[in-house]
PDB file of C-alpha atoms in Angstrom:
ATOM      1  CA  ASP A 238       0.050   0.090   0.075  1.00  0.00           C
ATOM      2  CA  GLY A 239       1.253   3.554  -0.927  1.00  0.00           C
ATOM      3  CA  GLY A 240       1.668   5.775   2.101  1.00  0.00           C
ATOM      4  CA  ILE A 241       3.530   7.919   4.557  1.00  0.00           C
ATOM      5  CA  THR A 242       5.272   6.053   7.360  1.00  0.00           C
ATOM      6  CA  GLN A 243       6.620   8.289  10.366  1.00  0.00           C
ATOM      7  CA  SER A 244       8.609   6.896  13.285  1.00  0.00           C
ATOM      8  CA  PRO A 245       8.445   6.458  16.039  1.00  0.00           C
ATOM      9  CA  LYS A 246       4.848   7.179  16.967  1.00  0.00           C
ATOM     10  CA  TYR A 247       5.632   8.125  20.439  1.00  0.00           C
ATOM     11  CA  LEU A 248       9.078   9.444  21.566  1.00  0.00           C
ATOM     12  CA  PHE A 249      10.475  10.713  25.233  1.00  0.00           C
ATOM     13  CA  ARG A 250      13.642  12.764  25.589  1.00  0.00           C
ATOM     14  CA  LYS A 251      15.330  14.669  27.903  1.00  0.00           C
ATOM     15  CA  GLU A 252      15.897  18.309  27.702  1.00  0.00           C
ATOM     16  CA  GLY A 253      18.953  19.295  25.551  1.00  0.00           C
ATOM     17  CA  GLN A 254      19.038  16.213  23.661  1.00  0.00           C
ATOM     18  CA  ASN A 255      18.586  16.291  19.585  1.00  0.00           C
ATOM     19  CA  VAL A 256      15.841  14.096  18.525  1.00  0.00           C
ATOM     20  CA  THR A 257      15.365  13.054  14.885  1.00  0.00           C
ATOM     21  CA  LEU A 258      11.932  11.793  13.455  1.00  0.00           C
ATOM     22  CA  SER A 259      11.555   9.595  10.203  1.00  0.00           C
ATOM     23  CA  CYS A 260       9.418  10.059   7.563  1.00  0.00           C
ATOM     24  CA  GLU A 261       9.359   7.991   4.451  1.00  0.00           C
ATOM     25  CA  GLN A 262       7.026   7.957   1.528  1.00  0.00           C
ATOM     26  CA  ASN A 263       6.612   5.439  -1.427  1.00  0.00           C
ATOM     27  CA  LEU A 264       3.931   7.355  -3.319  1.00  0.00           C
ATOM     28  CA  ASN A 265       6.652   9.088  -5.455  1.00  0.00           C
ATOM     29  CA  HIS A 266       5.806  12.263  -4.471  1.00  0.00           C
ATOM     30  CA  ASP A 267       8.207  15.199  -5.214  1.00  0.00           C
ATOM     31  CA  ALA A 268       7.258  17.342  -2.352  1.00  0.00           C
ATOM     32  CA  MET A 269       7.476  16.628   1.432  1.00  0.00           C
ATOM     33  CA  TYR A 270       6.482  18.747   4.506  1.00  0.00           C
ATOM     34  CA  TRP A 271       6.902  18.835   8.396  1.00  0.00           C
ATOM     35  CA  TYR A 272       4.151  20.367  10.414  1.00  0.00           C
ATOM     36  CA  ARG A 273       3.830  20.918  14.140  1.00  0.00           C
ATOM     37  CA  GLN A 274       0.106  20.602  15.341  1.00  0.00           C
ATOM     38  CA  ASP A 275      -0.519  22.099  18.879  1.00  0.00           C
ATOM     39  CA  PRO A 276      -3.988  22.129  20.486  1.00  0.00           C
ATOM     40  CA  GLY A 277      -5.846  25.231  19.292  1.00  0.00           C
ATOM     41  CA  GLN A 278      -3.212  26.230  16.998  1.00  0.00           C
ATOM     42  CA  GLY A 279      -3.853  24.221  13.832  1.00  0.00           C
ATOM     43  CA  LEU A 280      -1.046  23.047  11.561  1.00  0.00           C
ATOM     44  CA  ARG A 281       2.032  25.211  11.692  1.00  0.00           C
ATOM     45  CA  LEU A 282       4.706  24.519   8.578  1.00  0.00           C
ATOM     46  CA  ILE A 283       8.277  23.857   9.904  1.00  0.00           C
ATOM     47  CA  TYR A 284      10.233  23.032   6.563  1.00  0.00           C
ATOM     48  CA  TYR A 285       9.218  21.886   3.183  1.00  0.00           C
ATOM     49  CA  SER A 286      11.018  20.431   0.412  1.00  0.00           C
ATOM     50  CA  GLN A 287       9.834  20.505  -3.256  1.00  0.00           C
ATOM     51  CA  ILE A 288      12.846  18.351  -4.719  1.00  0.00           C
ATOM     52  CA  VAL A 289      15.826  16.225  -3.497  1.00  0.00           C
ATOM     53  CA  ASN A 290      18.528  18.240  -2.095  1.00  0.00           C
ATOM     54  CA  ASP A 291      16.595  21.362  -1.682  1.00  0.00           C
ATOM     55  CA  PHE A 292      14.260  22.521   1.380  1.00  0.00           C
ATOM     56  CA  GLN A 293      12.883  25.836   2.535  1.00  0.00           C
ATOM     57  CA  LYS A 294      11.777  27.042   5.776  1.00  0.00           C
ATOM     58  CA  GLY A 295       8.209  27.378   7.019  1.00  0.00           C
ATOM     59  CA  ASP A 296       6.803  29.602   9.254  1.00  0.00           C
ATOM     60  CA  ILE A 297       8.419  28.085  12.400  1.00  0.00           C
ATOM     61  CA  ALA A 298      11.759  26.621  11.372  1.00  0.00           C
ATOM     62  CA  GLU A 299      14.036  27.936  14.316  1.00  0.00           C
ATOM     63  CA  GLY A 300      15.203  25.069  16.472  1.00  0.00           C
ATOM     64  CA  TYR A 301      14.532  22.534  13.464  1.00  0.00           C
ATOM     65  CA  SER A 302      16.601  21.056  10.951  1.00  0.00           C
ATOM     66  CA  VAL A 303      16.085  18.560   7.791  1.00  0.00           C
ATOM     67  CA  SER A 304      17.698  17.138   5.042  1.00  0.00           C
ATOM     68  CA  ARG A 305      16.422  15.626   1.693  1.00  0.00           C
ATOM     69  CA  GLU A 306      18.919  13.244   0.427  1.00  0.00           C
ATOM     70  CA  LYS A 307      16.362  10.811  -1.060  1.00  0.00           C
ATOM     71  CA  LYS A 308      13.158  11.334  -2.757  1.00  0.00           C
ATOM     72  CA  GLU A 309      11.481   9.084  -0.338  1.00  0.00           C
ATOM     73  CA  SER A 310      13.004  10.402   2.693  1.00  0.00           C
ATOM     74  CA  PHE A 311      12.590  13.749   4.834  1.00  0.00           C
ATOM     75  CA  PRO A 312      14.073  13.288   8.345  1.00  0.00           C
ATOM     76  CA  LEU A 313      13.350  16.094  10.751  1.00  0.00           C
ATOM     77  CA  THR A 314      15.756  16.881  13.835  1.00  0.00           C
ATOM     78  CA  VAL A 315      14.377  18.716  16.675  1.00  0.00           C
ATOM     79  CA  THR A 316      17.376  20.511  18.045  1.00  0.00           C
ATOM     80  CA  SER A 317      18.241  21.689  21.812  1.00  0.00           C
ATOM     81  CA  ALA A 318      17.661  25.192  20.239  1.00  0.00           C
ATOM     82  CA  GLN A 319      13.838  24.435  20.213  1.00  0.00           C
ATOM     83  CA  LYS A 320      12.341  26.282  23.140  1.00  0.00           C
ATOM     84  CA  ASN A 321       9.006  24.461  23.080  1.00  0.00           C
ATOM     85  CA  PRO A 322       9.652  21.006  21.287  1.00  0.00           C
ATOM     86  CA  THR A 323       6.946  18.957  23.001  1.00  0.00           C
ATOM     87  CA  ALA A 324       4.318  18.560  20.261  1.00  0.00           C
ATOM     88  CA  PHE A 325       2.579  16.321  17.641  1.00  0.00           C
ATOM     89  CA  TYR A 326       4.694  16.396  14.272  1.00  0.00           C
ATOM     90  CA  LEU A 327       3.183  15.514  10.960  1.00  0.00           C
ATOM     91  CA  CYS A 328       4.959  14.802   7.871  1.00  0.00           C
ATOM     92  CA  ALA A 329       3.153  14.999   4.516  1.00  0.00           C
ATOM     93  CA  SER A 330       3.786  14.813   0.879  1.00  0.00           C
ATOM     94  CA  SER A 331       2.314  15.864  -2.296  1.00  0.00           C
ATOM     95  CA  THR A 332       2.854  16.320  -6.164  1.00  0.00           C
ATOM     96  CA  THR A 333       4.285  19.284  -7.252  1.00  0.00           C
ATOM     97  CA  SER A 334       1.618  19.688 -10.153  1.00  0.00           C
ATOM     98  CA  VAL A 335       0.500  23.322 -10.420  1.00  0.00           C
ATOM     99  CA  ASN A 336      -3.149  23.648  -9.269  1.00  0.00           C
ATOM    100  CA  THR A 337      -2.820  20.997  -6.642  1.00  0.00           C
ATOM    101  CA  GLY A 338      -2.552  21.328  -3.083  1.00  0.00           C
ATOM    102  CA  GLU A 339      -3.622  17.921  -1.649  1.00  0.00           C
ATOM    103  CA  LEU A 340      -1.455  16.622   0.987  1.00  0.00           C
ATOM    104  CA  PHE A 341      -1.157  13.155   2.119  1.00  0.00           C
ATOM    105  CA  PHE A 342      -0.408  12.859   5.674  1.00  0.00           C
ATOM    106  CA  GLY A 343       1.480  10.287   7.863  1.00  0.00           C
ATOM    107  CA  GLU A 344      -0.027   9.433  11.332  1.00  0.00           C
ATOM    108  CA  GLY A 345       2.302  11.653  13.238  1.00  0.00           C
ATOM    109  CA  SER A 346       5.057  11.523  15.956  1.00  0.00           C
ATOM    110  CA  ARG A 347       4.386  12.274  19.539  1.00  0.00           C
ATOM    111  CA  LEU A 348       7.449  13.899  21.024  1.00  0.00           C
ATOM    112  CA  THR A 349       7.491  14.755  24.744  1.00  0.00           C
ATOM    113  CA  VAL A 350      10.635  16.408  26.290  1.00  0.00           C
ATOM    114  CA  LEU A 351      11.011  15.728  29.975  1.00  0.00           C
TER     115      LEU A 351
ATOM    116  CA  ALA B 256      -0.920  37.975   4.408  1.00  0.00           C
ATOM    117  CA  GLN B 257      -3.032  35.174   3.758  1.00  0.00           C
ATOM    118  CA  SER B 258      -4.883  33.857   6.556  1.00  0.00           C
ATOM    119  CA  VAL B 259      -7.881  31.437   7.276  1.00  0.00           C
ATOM    120  CA  SER B 260     -10.452  31.831   9.925  1.00  0.00           C
ATOM    121  CA  GLN B 261     -12.415  28.980  11.164  1.00  0.00           C
ATOM    122  CA  HIS B 262     -15.342  30.511  13.223  1.00  0.00           C
ATOM    123  CA  ASN B 263     -16.139  27.512  15.304  1.00  0.00           C
ATOM    124  CA  HIS B 264     -13.571  25.834  17.504  1.00  0.00           C
ATOM    125  CA  HIS B 265     -15.910  23.291  19.306  1.00  0.00           C
ATOM    126  CA  VAL B 266     -19.233  22.020  17.881  1.00  0.00           C
ATOM    127  CA  ILE B 267     -21.314  19.484  19.562  1.00  0.00           C
ATOM    128  CA  LEU B 268     -24.361  18.023  17.893  1.00  0.00           C
ATOM    129  CA  SER B 269     -26.717  15.172  18.304  1.00  0.00           C
ATOM    130  CA  GLU B 270     -26.991  12.618  15.697  1.00  0.00           C
ATOM    131  CA  ALA B 271     -29.091  13.722  12.590  1.00  0.00           C
ATOM    132  CA  ALA B 272     -28.495  17.205  13.381  1.00  0.00           C
ATOM    133  CA  SER B 273     -27.453  19.408  10.368  1.00  0.00           C
ATOM    134  CA  LEU B 274     -23.796  20.771  10.397  1.00  0.00           C
ATOM    135  CA  GLU B 275     -22.123  24.000   8.887  1.00  0.00           C
ATOM    136  CA  LEU B 276     -18.729  24.661   9.664  1.00  0.00           C
ATOM    137  CA  GLY B 277     -17.570  28.156   8.832  1.00  0.00           C
ATOM    138  CA  CYS B 278     -14.285  29.164   6.765  1.00  0.00           C
ATOM    139  CA  ASN B 279     -13.320  32.403   5.673  1.00  0.00           C
ATOM    140  CA  TYR B 280      -9.811  33.283   4.085  1.00  0.00           C
ATOM    141  CA  SER B 281      -8.234  36.489   3.233  1.00  0.00           C
ATOM    142  CA  TYR B 282      -6.606  36.754  -0.119  1.00  0.00           C
ATOM    143  CA  GLY B 283      -7.716  38.630  -3.307  1.00  0.00           C
ATOM    144  CA  GLY B 284      -6.574  36.375  -6.071  1.00  0.00           C
ATOM    145  CA  THR B 285      -7.548  32.810  -7.448  1.00  0.00           C
ATOM    146  CA  VAL B 286      -7.384  30.401  -4.640  1.00  0.00           C
ATOM    147  CA  ASN B 287      -7.560  26.506  -4.225  1.00  0.00           C
ATOM    148  CA  LEU B 288      -9.681  25.459  -1.097  1.00  0.00           C
ATOM    149  CA  PHE B 289      -9.755  22.476   0.876  1.00  0.00           C
ATOM    150  CA  TRP B 290     -11.385  20.625   3.913  1.00  0.00           C
ATOM    151  CA  TYR B 291      -9.317  18.125   5.799  1.00  0.00           C
ATOM    152  CA  VAL B 292     -10.632  15.909   8.472  1.00  0.00           C
ATOM    153  CA  GLN B 293      -8.682  14.247  11.201  1.00  0.00           C
ATOM    154  CA  TYR B 294     -10.795  11.419  12.795  1.00  0.00           C
ATOM    155  CA  PRO B 295      -9.684  10.206  16.548  1.00  0.00           C
ATOM    156  CA  GLY B 296      -6.311   8.281  16.184  1.00  0.00           C
ATOM    157  CA  GLN B 297      -6.160   8.600  12.484  1.00  0.00           C
ATOM    158  CA  HIS B 298      -4.120  10.526   9.982  1.00  0.00           C
ATOM    159  CA  LEU B 299      -5.298  13.790   8.527  1.00  0.00           C
ATOM    160  CA  GLN B 300      -6.936  13.198   5.326  1.00  0.00           C
ATOM    161  CA  LEU B 301      -8.520  15.268   2.692  1.00  0.00           C
ATOM    162  CA  LEU B 302     -12.452  15.755   2.858  1.00  0.00           C
ATOM    163  CA  LEU B 303     -13.100  17.784  -0.441  1.00  0.00           C
ATOM    164  CA  LYS B 304     -11.486  20.312  -2.387  1.00  0.00           C
ATOM    165  CA  TYR B 305     -12.339  23.122  -4.766  1.00  0.00           C
ATOM    166  CA  PHE B 306     -10.065  24.177  -7.717  1.00  0.00           C
ATOM    167  CA  SER B 307     -12.527  25.837 -10.296  1.00  0.00           C
ATOM    168  CA  GLY B 308     -16.057  25.022 -11.917  1.00  0.00           C
ATOM    169  CA  ASP B 309     -19.187  24.302 -10.026  1.00  0.00           C
ATOM    170  CA  PRO B 310     -18.822  26.202  -6.571  1.00  0.00           C
ATOM    171  CA  LEU B 311     -20.726  23.457  -4.773  1.00  0.00           C
ATOM    172  CA  VAL B 312     -18.332  20.506  -4.168  1.00  0.00           C
ATOM    173  CA  LYS B 313     -19.161  17.141  -2.823  1.00  0.00           C
ATOM    174  CA  GLY B 314     -16.936  15.097  -0.821  1.00  0.00           C
ATOM    175  CA  ILE B 315     -16.611  11.849   0.996  1.00  0.00           C
ATOM    176  CA  LYS B 316     -19.075  10.591   3.686  1.00  0.00           C
ATOM    177  CA  GLY B 317     -21.873  12.984   2.468  1.00  0.00           C
ATOM    178  CA  PHE B 318     -20.071  16.267   2.887  1.00  0.00           C
ATOM    179  CA  GLU B 319     -20.356  19.208   0.671  1.00  0.00           C
ATOM    180  CA  ALA B 320     -18.882  22.639   0.799  1.00  0.00           C
ATOM    181  CA  GLU B 321     -19.668  25.987  -1.152  1.00  0.00           C
ATOM    182  CA  PHE B 322     -17.507  28.462  -2.276  1.00  0.00           C
ATOM    183  CA  ILE B 323     -18.840  32.093  -2.385  1.00  0.00           C
ATOM    184  CA  LYS B 324     -16.188  34.065  -3.734  1.00  0.00           C
ATOM    185  CA  SER B 325     -17.955  37.384  -3.045  1.00  0.00           C
ATOM    186  CA  LYS B 326     -17.726  36.437   0.967  1.00  0.00           C
ATOM    187  CA  PHE B 327     -14.362  34.724   0.834  1.00  0.00           C
ATOM    188  CA  SER B 328     -16.111  31.770   2.274  1.00  0.00           C
ATOM    189  CA  PHE B 329     -15.789  27.938   1.694  1.00  0.00           C
ATOM    190  CA  ASN B 330     -18.191  26.594   4.450  1.00  0.00           C
ATOM    191  CA  LEU B 331     -18.649  22.846   5.150  1.00  0.00           C
ATOM    192  CA  ARG B 332     -22.039  21.297   5.249  1.00  0.00           C
ATOM    193  CA  LYS B 333     -23.753  17.722   6.185  1.00  0.00           C
ATOM    194  CA  PRO B 334     -27.545  17.434   6.333  1.00  0.00           C
ATOM    195  CA  SER B 335     -27.389  14.698   8.935  1.00  0.00           C
ATOM    196  CA  VAL B 336     -24.316  13.869  11.116  1.00  0.00           C
ATOM    197  CA  GLN B 337     -23.399  10.607  12.442  1.00  0.00           C
ATOM    198  CA  TRP B 338     -21.602   9.522  15.496  1.00  0.00           C
ATOM    199  CA  SER B 339     -18.609   8.580  13.291  1.00  0.00           C
ATOM    200  CA  ASP B 340     -18.422  12.195  12.119  1.00  0.00           C
ATOM    201  CA  THR B 341     -16.697  13.111  15.519  1.00  0.00           C
ATOM    202  CA  ALA B 342     -13.435  14.604  14.385  1.00  0.00           C
ATOM    203  CA  GLU B 343     -11.309  17.694  13.742  1.00  0.00           C
ATOM    204  CA  TYR B 344     -11.935  19.655  10.811  1.00  0.00           C
ATOM    205  CA  PHE B 345      -9.403  21.780   9.179  1.00  0.00           C
ATOM    206  CA  CYS B 346     -10.018  24.422   6.360  1.00  0.00           C
ATOM    207  CA  ALA B 347      -7.069  25.167   4.150  1.00  0.00           C
ATOM    208  CA  VAL B 348      -6.163  27.633   1.283  1.00  0.00           C
ATOM    209  CA  ASN B 349      -3.503  28.007  -1.109  1.00  0.00           C
ATOM    210  CA  ASN B 350      -2.701  30.607  -3.896  1.00  0.00           C
ATOM    211  CA  ALA B 351      -3.750  28.610  -7.227  1.00  0.00           C
ATOM    212  CA  GLY B 352      -1.111  28.040  -9.699  1.00  0.00           C
ATOM    213  CA  ASN B 353       1.604  29.961  -7.889  1.00  0.00           C
ATOM    214  CA  ASN B 354       2.438  29.052  -4.322  1.00  0.00           C
ATOM    215  CA  ARG B 355       1.508  25.673  -3.409  1.00  0.00           C
ATOM    216  CA  LYS B 356       1.874  26.183   0.347  1.00  0.00           C
ATOM    217  CA  LEU B 357      -1.091  25.714   2.375  1.00  0.00           C
ATOM    218  CA  ILE B 358      -2.284  28.156   4.743  1.00  0.00           C
ATOM    219  CA  TRP B 359      -4.395  26.528   7.418  1.00  0.00           C
ATOM    220  CA  GLY B 360      -7.367  27.448   9.910  1.00  0.00           C
ATOM    221  CA  LEU B 361      -7.052  26.612  13.400  1.00  0.00           C
ATOM    222  CA  GLY B 362      -9.500  23.735  12.981  1.00  0.00           C
ATOM    223  CA  THR B 363     -12.954  23.013  14.542  1.00  0.00           C
ATOM    224  CA  SER B 364     -13.569  20.206  16.702  1.00  0.00           C
ATOM    225  CA  LEU B 365     -16.881  18.211  16.262  1.00  0.00           C
ATOM    226  CA  ALA B 366     -18.297  15.904  18.802  1.00  0.00           C
ATOM    227  CA  VAL B 367     -21.647  14.161  17.822  1.00  0.00           C
ATOM    228  CA  ASN B 368     -23.505  12.661  20.546  1.00  0.00           C
ATOM    229  CA  PRO B 369     -25.265   9.283  19.732  1.00  0.00           C
TER     230      PRO B 369
END
């Protein structure tokens, strides 16, 4: 089945530690995205990538980093510089055709920093 | 800057009641419009979308939405809700043909009592 796989589903870390969240897609989509979802705040874009080896900052990129070495993979690192990292993180992908915007989402990763 | 406003943050209905969730956006150009749904414990998924043509669009599970350009609105409707419609609903907009980055509303939490 085609889709997006995020891992781990749940992650606990101590303050000051970097954490990497995995996102893999087999939909052959060019574009991939990372969002953060907090209660009452909707979805906020962290980073996005429209092609391999290229990515752009979203609205809340500070304290996060990404890489896009392969089309299928777009890992997100939550660094110790992120002041409030406890959140639900969603990865998504889409085609890059004009006049589209349909995103396909993974099931999310819930990060709790203790 | 573009923005999306969802008027109802929390809605509680009884089964068989009619539903209308408001969504307004601020952008003067041509837009694509979306409603996404997140059922409890499931990934976010597309409910329906409008790109062009008939402003009344039908989506999955009996949902529909009407694009009223003069009101910058894209309200979601369902004539008779079911308990299984309990979910979080997000309205999203992007700039058609130019910027594929989605602008999201804050979401509306719908609870349907059996």
